[in-house]
Amino acid sequence: MQSEQLDFLLKVKNKIGDKEKQYFILTMGCQLNENDSEKLAGMLCDMGYTKALELSNADIIVFNTCCVRENAEERLFGKLGEIKNLKEKKDIIIAIGGCMMQEKEMAAKIKKSYPYVDIVFGTHTLQNLPENVYKALIEHEKVKDIIDIDGEIYEGIPIKRNDDFKASVTIMYGCNNFCSYCIVPYVRGRERSRNPKDILNEIRGLAKEGYKEITLLGQNVNSYMAHPGVDLEMAGGIDSFAKLLDAVCKIDGIEIVRFISPHPKNFTDDVIDAIARNEKIARIVHLPLQSGNSKVLKEMNRNYTKEQFIELAEKMKKKIPNVVFSTDIIVGFPGETEEEFEDTLDVVRRINFEQIFMFIYSAREGTPAAAREDQIPEEIKHKRFDRLKELYELKVNDNNQKYLHTKQKILIEGFSKNNSQMLTGRTDTNKVVVFEPKDNEKIGDMVMVEIEEEHKWYLKAKIVN
Ligand code: SAH
Ligand code: SF4
Ligand code: F3S
């Protein structure tokens, strides 16, 4: 952490003293945002705040926003309306950060429509939270801390993790792909890879603390170190995603390694081979399809065709026994015809995706696709979404059969939400498993279970070791 931020952090800590101030963070968006929120929480804890269990108890409320689809905005504005009453009753600080704040005019809109917001910060200035809280809390200033250039990578920001046994580790920031529908490259800047030594030190530290599962994060993890601006001097021999995977898997104590998201166009053989040789890497790979039609894929600027995608999946199935895939699909991209949508259904029929994250296309201002005049009517988009969902649900039932009577190694993640007597975890293919405890097993233990029943979205099992 920068020393000037550390100074601000200590000044806030002195001011707060033993007054028992609480924070509440509301995270919208992807795992990268979740990981950023863990850093915001880490800084707030070091400033002397403790975590509020309810929003109404908080003395500082931080929104970490997303803007990848329109509904994220509606959610934020709804919440801000609710909080106005709270702010009238109590002297709280309201801070908004994250991707949406990097959108043009957004900070001005917040200032105009929600003047009671104290701090607005962007994705490149997260590390300045101590200074921004200092200004709002002690100098009673309204703070706007947004820059339009790619942020540097700051190491050593304190981090308060959401879980005790599984952890996310961001390995790279930004995206260079500019898929024509997507706003992420505009709000997260260009690709920047963390120094492999810093990543490995972080994971070694996590292993020492008892963490067993690591998820490596980035918008485009398989271009780790493969983009312009990489300083190979820093690499210490690890100059590719495949080599990073090997190094992470060598760390004792780490038992499960996941990564999200890779891009199909960058899925080189060295990465496939690294997955095949490292048993710690989960046998579910996220392969975001987006569309199954080559013309639409070209217009999306995805840089692969329907055939290349299917070939890639087939190649991976050959090289990595038991591998399954999850995917992201957008329906109703501008100009998508009925036949083109059928191609998406065709790929879903051919590749038995284990998990599909389905999205209705949402026009994002400033992206090329949003400027097109051939937008698909909402009603058609929704109908296509329902058809895809129906096909997916049939596939889930089929896919579940392969688990019956198999043995699976599971990290116990917690108690079942519906039945607190039951434990839950996931297969390494990400399927939720629910089972009864046998010999005082605890959260964080690895156990062997046998799958007895399938219930569409979860499997029921018994402990066998
Ligand atoms: N970098 C990741 C994706 C991050 S965004 C990747 O390429 O896989 C997560 C998902 O949101 C995308 O994969 C895409 O399916 C969806 N998405 C992005 N922009 C969208 C938009 N404008 N409308 C609907 N869905 C969108
Ligand atoms: Fe968006 Fe494409 Fe980058 Fe993913 S790869 S973040 S979908 S531009
Ligand atoms: Fe949303 Fe930003 Fe992630 S736009 S999906 S939170 S990178």
XYZ file of C-alpha atoms and ligand atoms in Angstrom:
506
model
C 0.000 0.000 0.000
C 1.252 3.547 -0.749
C 2.634 5.297 2.317
C 0.458 8.386 1.875
C -2.659 6.197 1.931
C -1.320 4.498 5.033
C -1.039 7.947 6.667
C -4.661 8.750 5.839
C -5.694 5.322 7.076
C -4.053 5.967 10.455
C -5.597 9.439 10.714
C -9.083 7.981 10.170
C -8.299 5.236 12.678
C -7.340 7.849 15.282
C -10.506 9.777 14.647
C -12.704 6.697 14.933
C -10.885 5.444 18.031
C -13.148 3.161 20.024
C -16.392 4.634 18.724
C -17.405 1.292 17.153
C -18.171 2.543 13.670
C -19.501 0.032 11.159
C -19.283 -0.430 7.401
C -21.594 -2.063 4.873
C -20.490 -2.887 1.321
C -22.967 -3.721 -1.395
C -21.306 -5.442 -4.324
C -22.930 -5.671 -7.709
C -21.278 -7.429 -10.612
C -18.706 -10.117 -11.212
C -16.114 -11.934 -9.123
C -13.558 -9.237 -9.928
C -15.798 -6.732 -8.221
C -16.251 -9.126 -5.285
C -12.486 -9.312 -4.994
C -12.210 -5.508 -5.137
C -14.828 -5.324 -2.380
C -12.686 -7.603 -0.225
C -9.940 -4.978 -0.589
C -12.343 -2.143 0.269
C -13.376 -4.153 3.350
C -9.714 -4.733 4.235
C -8.971 -1.002 4.149
C -12.117 -0.139 6.136
C -11.232 -2.709 8.826
C -7.735 -1.247 9.107
C -9.318 2.208 9.479
C -11.157 0.885 12.524
C -14.568 0.058 11.100
C -16.239 -3.297 11.759
C -18.634 -5.079 9.442
C -22.313 -4.175 9.916
C -24.727 -7.065 9.685
C -27.452 -4.760 8.419
C -27.280 -1.746 6.175
C -29.266 0.367 8.656
C -26.510 -0.036 11.279
C -23.753 1.238 9.009
C -21.813 4.487 9.456
C -20.293 4.137 6.002
C -22.004 2.468 3.047
C -19.961 1.595 -0.023
C -21.543 0.562 -3.316
C -19.267 -1.324 -5.661
C -21.124 -1.036 -8.942
C -21.364 -2.929 -12.226
C -22.595 -1.652 -15.591
C -22.331 -4.690 -17.829
C -26.115 -4.785 -18.273
C -28.818 -2.202 -17.753
C -30.497 -3.888 -14.759
C -27.380 -3.198 -12.667
C -28.136 0.525 -12.935
C -31.765 0.129 -11.938
C -30.660 -1.745 -8.825
C -28.212 0.968 -7.776
C -30.662 3.818 -8.228
C -33.333 1.889 -6.314
C -30.962 1.359 -3.392
C -29.798 4.980 -3.405
C -33.408 6.085 -3.068
C -33.840 3.849 -0.004
C -30.707 5.179 1.616
C -31.755 8.803 1.404
C -34.068 8.322 4.414
C -31.264 6.734 6.382
C -28.933 9.631 5.653
C -31.578 12.102 6.888
C -31.745 10.327 10.257
C -28.078 9.568 10.807
C -24.717 11.056 9.880
C -23.443 8.424 7.463
C -20.947 8.466 4.644
C -22.138 7.157 1.296
C -19.496 6.111 -1.224
C -20.037 4.761 -4.734
C -17.276 3.096 -6.685
C -16.721 0.488 -9.346
C -17.332 0.103 -13.050
C -20.447 2.252 -13.405
C -18.619 5.276 -12.043
C -16.139 5.012 -14.943
C -18.987 5.540 -17.417
C -19.073 8.960 -19.047
C -21.331 11.484 -17.317
C -22.189 9.037 -14.538
C -20.407 10.960 -11.778
C -22.193 14.141 -12.944
C -25.523 12.325 -12.887
C -24.929 11.126 -9.325
C -23.943 14.627 -8.230
C -27.105 16.085 -9.713
C -29.683 13.459 -8.766
C -28.201 12.112 -5.537
C -26.435 15.087 -3.924
C -26.242 13.272 -0.583
C -23.568 10.910 -1.942
C -20.228 11.823 -0.315
C -17.621 9.902 -2.313
C -17.530 8.808 -5.938
C -14.538 6.741 -7.023
C -13.621 4.690 -10.092
C -12.022 1.337 -10.844
C -8.532 2.848 -11.094
C -8.621 4.662 -7.737
C -9.876 2.002 -5.334
C -6.614 2.142 -3.384
C -7.299 5.798 -2.419
C -10.199 4.859 -0.144
C -8.354 5.933 3.053
C -7.736 9.418 1.639
C -11.296 9.702 0.350
C -12.829 8.628 3.663
C -10.513 11.059 5.472
C -11.717 13.931 3.287
C -15.394 13.054 3.721
C -15.255 12.232 7.428
C -12.844 14.836 8.736
C -12.887 17.637 6.184
C -16.578 17.164 5.250
C -15.685 17.427 1.582
C -17.568 15.919 -1.360
C -15.043 13.707 -3.124
C -14.813 12.781 -6.794
C -11.852 10.513 -7.455
C -12.102 9.170 -10.990
C -9.295 8.960 -13.541
C -9.547 7.933 -17.134
C -6.117 6.370 -17.502
C -5.328 2.796 -16.604
C -4.539 2.498 -12.953
C -1.217 1.121 -11.804
C -1.166 -2.176 -9.988
C -0.919 -1.605 -6.257
C 0.260 -4.494 -4.143
C -0.172 -4.863 -0.407
C -3.697 -3.478 -0.085
C -5.175 -5.086 3.039
C -7.845 -7.633 2.231
C -10.690 -9.037 4.291
C -11.874 -12.185 2.586
C -15.469 -13.366 2.408
C -14.604 -17.015 3.007
C -12.158 -18.944 5.166
C -11.249 -21.815 2.854
C -11.694 -20.584 -0.693
C -10.217 -17.364 -2.029
C -10.139 -15.364 -5.236
C -6.899 -13.908 -6.512
C -6.963 -11.323 -9.304
C -4.084 -12.037 -11.687
C -4.757 -9.382 -14.299
C -6.778 -6.234 -14.745
C -8.585 -4.801 -17.761
C -9.514 -6.198 -21.154
C -8.200 -5.586 -24.677
C -10.835 -7.531 -26.577
C -13.545 -4.959 -27.237
C -16.336 -7.408 -27.952
C -18.792 -5.109 -29.716
C -21.555 -5.444 -27.081
C -19.367 -5.076 -24.005
C -18.598 -2.062 -21.858
C -15.932 -3.702 -19.676
C -12.883 -2.538 -21.730
C -14.094 1.068 -21.422
C -14.513 0.966 -17.657
C -11.648 -1.346 -16.692
C -8.962 -0.111 -19.089
C -6.286 -2.090 -20.914
C -4.855 -5.438 -19.831
C -2.296 -5.307 -17.049
C -0.815 -8.473 -15.525
C 0.301 -8.722 -11.923
C 3.848 -9.788 -11.250
C 3.847 -13.603 -10.928
C 5.945 -13.361 -7.771
C 3.279 -11.237 -6.078
C 0.543 -13.652 -7.143
C 2.439 -16.695 -5.876
C 3.334 -14.989 -2.587
C -0.312 -14.144 -2.039
C -1.354 -17.745 -2.689
C 1.414 -19.174 -0.474
C 0.157 -16.880 2.289
C -3.387 -18.120 1.734
C -2.256 -21.750 1.871
C -0.516 -21.050 5.207
C -3.758 -19.590 6.553
C -5.557 -22.813 5.631
C -7.113 -21.852 2.292
C -7.668 -24.888 0.061
C -9.372 -23.539 -3.042
C -8.079 -20.703 -5.214
C -9.853 -19.014 -8.121
C -7.588 -17.009 -10.424
C -9.461 -14.007 -11.779
C -9.253 -11.745 -14.806
C -11.481 -10.667 -17.703
C -9.254 -12.663 -19.977
C -7.053 -14.909 -17.836
C -5.452 -16.794 -20.669
C -3.877 -13.621 -22.022
C -2.035 -13.307 -18.715
C 1.414 -11.909 -19.635
C 0.546 -12.169 -23.356
C -0.502 -8.567 -23.968
C 1.468 -5.430 -24.850
C 3.330 -3.735 -22.016
C 4.461 -6.862 -20.173
C 7.805 -6.534 -18.429
C 9.418 -9.946 -18.869
C 12.149 -8.973 -16.386
C 9.574 -9.369 -13.654
C 8.416 -12.768 -14.807
C 11.017 -14.941 -13.061
C 10.472 -17.627 -15.701
C 6.674 -17.484 -15.483
C 5.718 -15.704 -18.671
C 2.412 -17.333 -19.580
C -0.878 -18.407 -18.039
C 0.055 -22.081 -18.453
C 3.261 -21.591 -16.445
C 1.377 -19.681 -13.774
C -1.089 -22.584 -13.472
C 1.809 -25.025 -12.996
C 3.363 -22.835 -10.309
C 0.083 -22.355 -8.417
C -0.588 -26.112 -8.457
C 2.822 -26.752 -6.862
C 1.853 -24.841 -3.725
C 1.311 -27.268 -0.844
C -2.035 -27.008 0.868
C -3.897 -25.720 -2.168
C -6.128 -28.555 -3.334
C -8.465 -27.025 -5.921
C -7.528 -24.430 -8.550
C -10.126 -22.681 -10.700
C -9.865 -19.752 -13.100
C -12.305 -17.371 -14.716
C -12.688 -16.130 -17.481
C -10.591 -17.515 -20.285
C -11.325 -16.452 -23.876
C -11.788 -19.247 -26.430
C -9.571 -17.441 -28.971
C -6.619 -17.494 -26.557
C -7.089 -21.100 -25.406
C -3.675 -22.281 -26.552
C -2.454 -25.868 -26.306
C -0.035 -25.065 -23.498
C -3.006 -24.089 -21.292
C -4.940 -27.231 -22.247
C -1.863 -29.356 -21.442
C -1.381 -27.563 -18.117
C -4.961 -28.415 -17.115
C -4.481 -32.020 -18.230
C -1.302 -32.532 -16.176
C -2.426 -30.761 -13.004
C -5.052 -32.733 -11.164
C -5.661 -29.853 -8.794
C -7.254 -27.853 -11.602
C -11.025 -28.287 -11.531
C -12.458 -30.323 -14.379
C -14.883 -27.584 -15.343
C -13.631 -24.992 -17.775
C -15.524 -21.811 -18.554
C -15.712 -21.423 -22.349
C -17.859 -18.381 -23.087
C -19.704 -19.054 -26.342
C -21.825 -15.847 -26.520
C -23.404 -16.968 -29.809
C -23.353 -20.179 -31.848
C -23.517 -18.407 -35.192
C -20.333 -17.482 -37.038
C -21.754 -14.286 -38.579
C -22.989 -13.038 -35.206
C -19.672 -14.020 -33.609
C -17.858 -11.943 -36.215
C -20.102 -8.977 -35.513
C -19.493 -9.492 -31.824
C -15.742 -9.325 -32.567
C -15.164 -12.649 -30.807
C -12.498 -13.933 -33.215
C -13.691 -17.521 -33.505
C -16.336 -19.313 -35.566
C -18.956 -21.829 -34.522
C -16.777 -24.616 -35.948
C -13.605 -23.413 -34.198
C -15.458 -23.284 -30.875
C -16.758 -26.835 -31.265
C -13.302 -28.062 -32.340
C -11.737 -26.447 -29.286
C -14.224 -28.129 -26.961
C -13.657 -31.492 -28.673
C -9.890 -31.136 -28.430
C -10.131 -30.349 -24.742
C -12.402 -33.331 -24.132
C -9.795 -35.577 -25.774
C -6.860 -34.187 -23.817
C -8.551 -33.733 -20.444
C -10.547 -36.808 -19.430
C -13.848 -35.938 -17.689
C -13.655 -32.245 -18.484
C -16.989 -30.387 -18.660
C -17.752 -26.812 -19.692
C -19.665 -23.851 -18.425
C -20.512 -20.968 -20.710
C -22.036 -17.504 -21.152
C -24.609 -16.908 -23.891
C -26.199 -13.667 -25.061
C -29.545 -13.841 -26.855
C -30.937 -11.070 -29.031
C -27.700 -9.442 -30.207
C -28.622 -6.722 -32.772
C -29.629 -8.220 -36.108
C -29.735 -11.810 -34.764
C -32.151 -13.734 -36.996
C -34.209 -16.744 -36.057
C -31.790 -19.029 -37.951
C -28.774 -17.467 -36.294
C -30.331 -18.021 -32.884
C -31.014 -21.657 -33.881
C -27.244 -22.041 -34.330
C -26.796 -21.141 -30.666
C -29.318 -23.840 -29.720
C -27.454 -26.243 -31.996
C -24.144 -25.689 -30.187
C -25.919 -26.110 -26.829
C -27.316 -29.435 -28.053
C -23.896 -30.591 -29.252
C -21.756 -29.524 -26.306
C -23.226 -30.687 -23.045
C -22.538 -27.508 -21.105
C -22.652 -28.251 -17.416
C -23.666 -24.685 -16.589
C -24.999 -21.920 -18.828
C -25.150 -18.289 -17.742
C -27.775 -16.795 -20.046
C -28.144 -13.091 -20.758
C -30.581 -11.007 -22.725
C -28.625 -8.534 -24.844
C -28.565 -5.130 -23.199
C -27.463 -2.099 -25.223
C -24.567 -0.310 -23.525
C -24.079 3.252 -24.653
C -20.704 3.846 -26.251
C -20.305 0.290 -27.578
C -20.536 -0.369 -31.347
C -23.459 -2.811 -31.011
C -25.572 -0.254 -29.146
C -25.322 2.151 -32.098
C -26.862 -0.381 -34.507
C -30.333 0.287 -35.782
C -31.372 -3.353 -36.017
C -31.975 -3.871 -32.282
C -34.167 -6.888 -31.535
C -37.545 -6.153 -29.922
C -37.728 -7.017 -26.207
C -40.488 -9.529 -26.737
C -38.441 -11.573 -29.223
C -35.378 -11.437 -26.983
C -37.410 -12.769 -24.064
C -38.942 -15.562 -26.155
C -35.486 -16.659 -27.323
C -34.230 -16.528 -23.765
C -37.087 -18.807 -22.646
C -36.365 -21.283 -25.434
C -32.704 -21.446 -24.518
C -33.587 -21.865 -20.840
C -35.936 -24.722 -21.622
C -33.273 -26.551 -23.619
C -30.700 -25.931 -20.877
C -32.965 -27.369 -18.189
C -33.446 -30.557 -20.204
C -29.669 -30.773 -20.560
C -29.172 -30.340 -16.814
C -31.330 -33.394 -16.171
C -29.337 -35.433 -18.698
C -25.991 -34.204 -17.434
C -26.864 -35.055 -13.837
C -27.201 -38.768 -14.596
C -23.437 -39.193 -14.980
C -22.913 -38.305 -11.322
C -25.185 -41.001 -9.865
C -23.247 -43.565 -7.762
C -19.903 -41.874 -8.429
C -17.467 -40.873 -5.696
C -16.527 -37.195 -5.494
C -13.963 -35.308 -3.427
C -15.627 -32.270 -1.868
C -14.462 -29.240 0.127
C -17.120 -28.624 2.793
C -18.170 -25.012 2.231
C -20.975 -24.612 4.741
C -24.421 -25.690 5.821
C -27.266 -26.112 3.370
C -29.434 -23.003 3.068
C -32.627 -25.069 3.196
C -31.601 -27.467 5.945
C -29.013 -26.399 8.471
C -28.407 -30.029 9.529
C -26.920 -30.760 6.110
C -23.478 -29.818 4.802
C -22.776 -28.527 1.297
C -19.877 -28.264 -1.099
C -19.337 -28.572 -4.844
C -17.931 -31.233 -7.108
C -14.880 -29.975 -8.921
C -17.267 -29.508 -11.852
C -19.154 -26.945 -9.756
C -22.272 -28.998 -9.051
C -23.721 -28.324 -5.590
C -23.737 -31.398 -3.348
C -25.688 -31.721 -0.093
C -24.915 -34.416 2.521
C -25.332 -35.300 6.188
C -22.348 -35.019 8.523
C -20.931 -38.384 9.608
C -18.071 -37.953 12.117
C -18.119 -34.303 13.201
C -16.796 -33.068 9.871
C -16.177 -29.311 9.834
C -16.386 -26.553 7.265
C -13.088 -26.525 5.400
C -12.584 -30.323 5.556
C -12.141 -32.308 2.350
C -14.371 -35.388 2.278
C -15.179 -38.201 -0.127
C -18.883 -38.599 -0.872
C -20.973 -40.943 -2.970
C -23.758 -39.359 -5.025
C -27.136 -40.978 -4.315
C -29.760 -38.716 -5.872
C -29.956 -35.891 -8.393
C -32.318 -32.951 -7.902
C -31.647 -30.810 -10.966
C -29.756 -27.947 -9.309
C -28.085 -30.056 -6.606
C -27.003 -33.614 -5.878
C -27.633 -35.527 -2.655
C -24.806 -37.664 -1.333
C -23.421 -39.567 1.648
C -19.961 -39.324 3.155
C -17.980 -42.472 2.480
C -14.593 -41.881 4.116
N -14.540 -11.349 -19.752
C -15.593 -12.254 -19.585
C -16.962 -11.664 -19.473
C -17.285 -10.628 -18.505
S -18.912 -10.027 -18.615
C -15.636 -13.123 -20.787
O -15.314 -12.685 -21.870
O -16.090 -14.240 -20.615
C -19.833 -11.496 -18.291
C -20.809 -11.840 -19.360
O -21.785 -10.847 -19.481
C -20.262 -11.958 -20.751
O -19.621 -13.161 -20.982
C -21.477 -11.803 -21.611
O -22.106 -13.024 -21.834
C -22.372 -10.924 -20.744
N -22.482 -9.584 -21.313
C -21.511 -8.679 -21.521
N -22.018 -7.573 -22.092
C -23.337 -7.780 -22.247
C -24.412 -7.012 -22.783
N -24.210 -5.810 -23.300
N -25.664 -7.547 -22.766
C -25.872 -8.779 -22.263
N -24.911 -9.540 -21.757
C -23.653 -9.056 -21.747
Fe -16.222 -8.001 -22.411
Fe -15.275 -9.456 -24.374
Fe -13.592 -8.359 -22.625
Fe -15.154 -10.364 -21.855
S -13.543 -10.472 -23.392
S -14.787 -8.465 -20.774
S -17.016 -10.021 -23.024
S -14.874 -7.274 -24.089
Fe -19.654 -5.622 -14.063
Fe -17.365 -4.410 -13.967
Fe -17.469 -6.987 -13.572
S -18.979 -3.991 -15.393
S -19.200 -7.620 -14.805
S -18.374 -5.486 -12.294
S -15.830 -5.868 -14.557
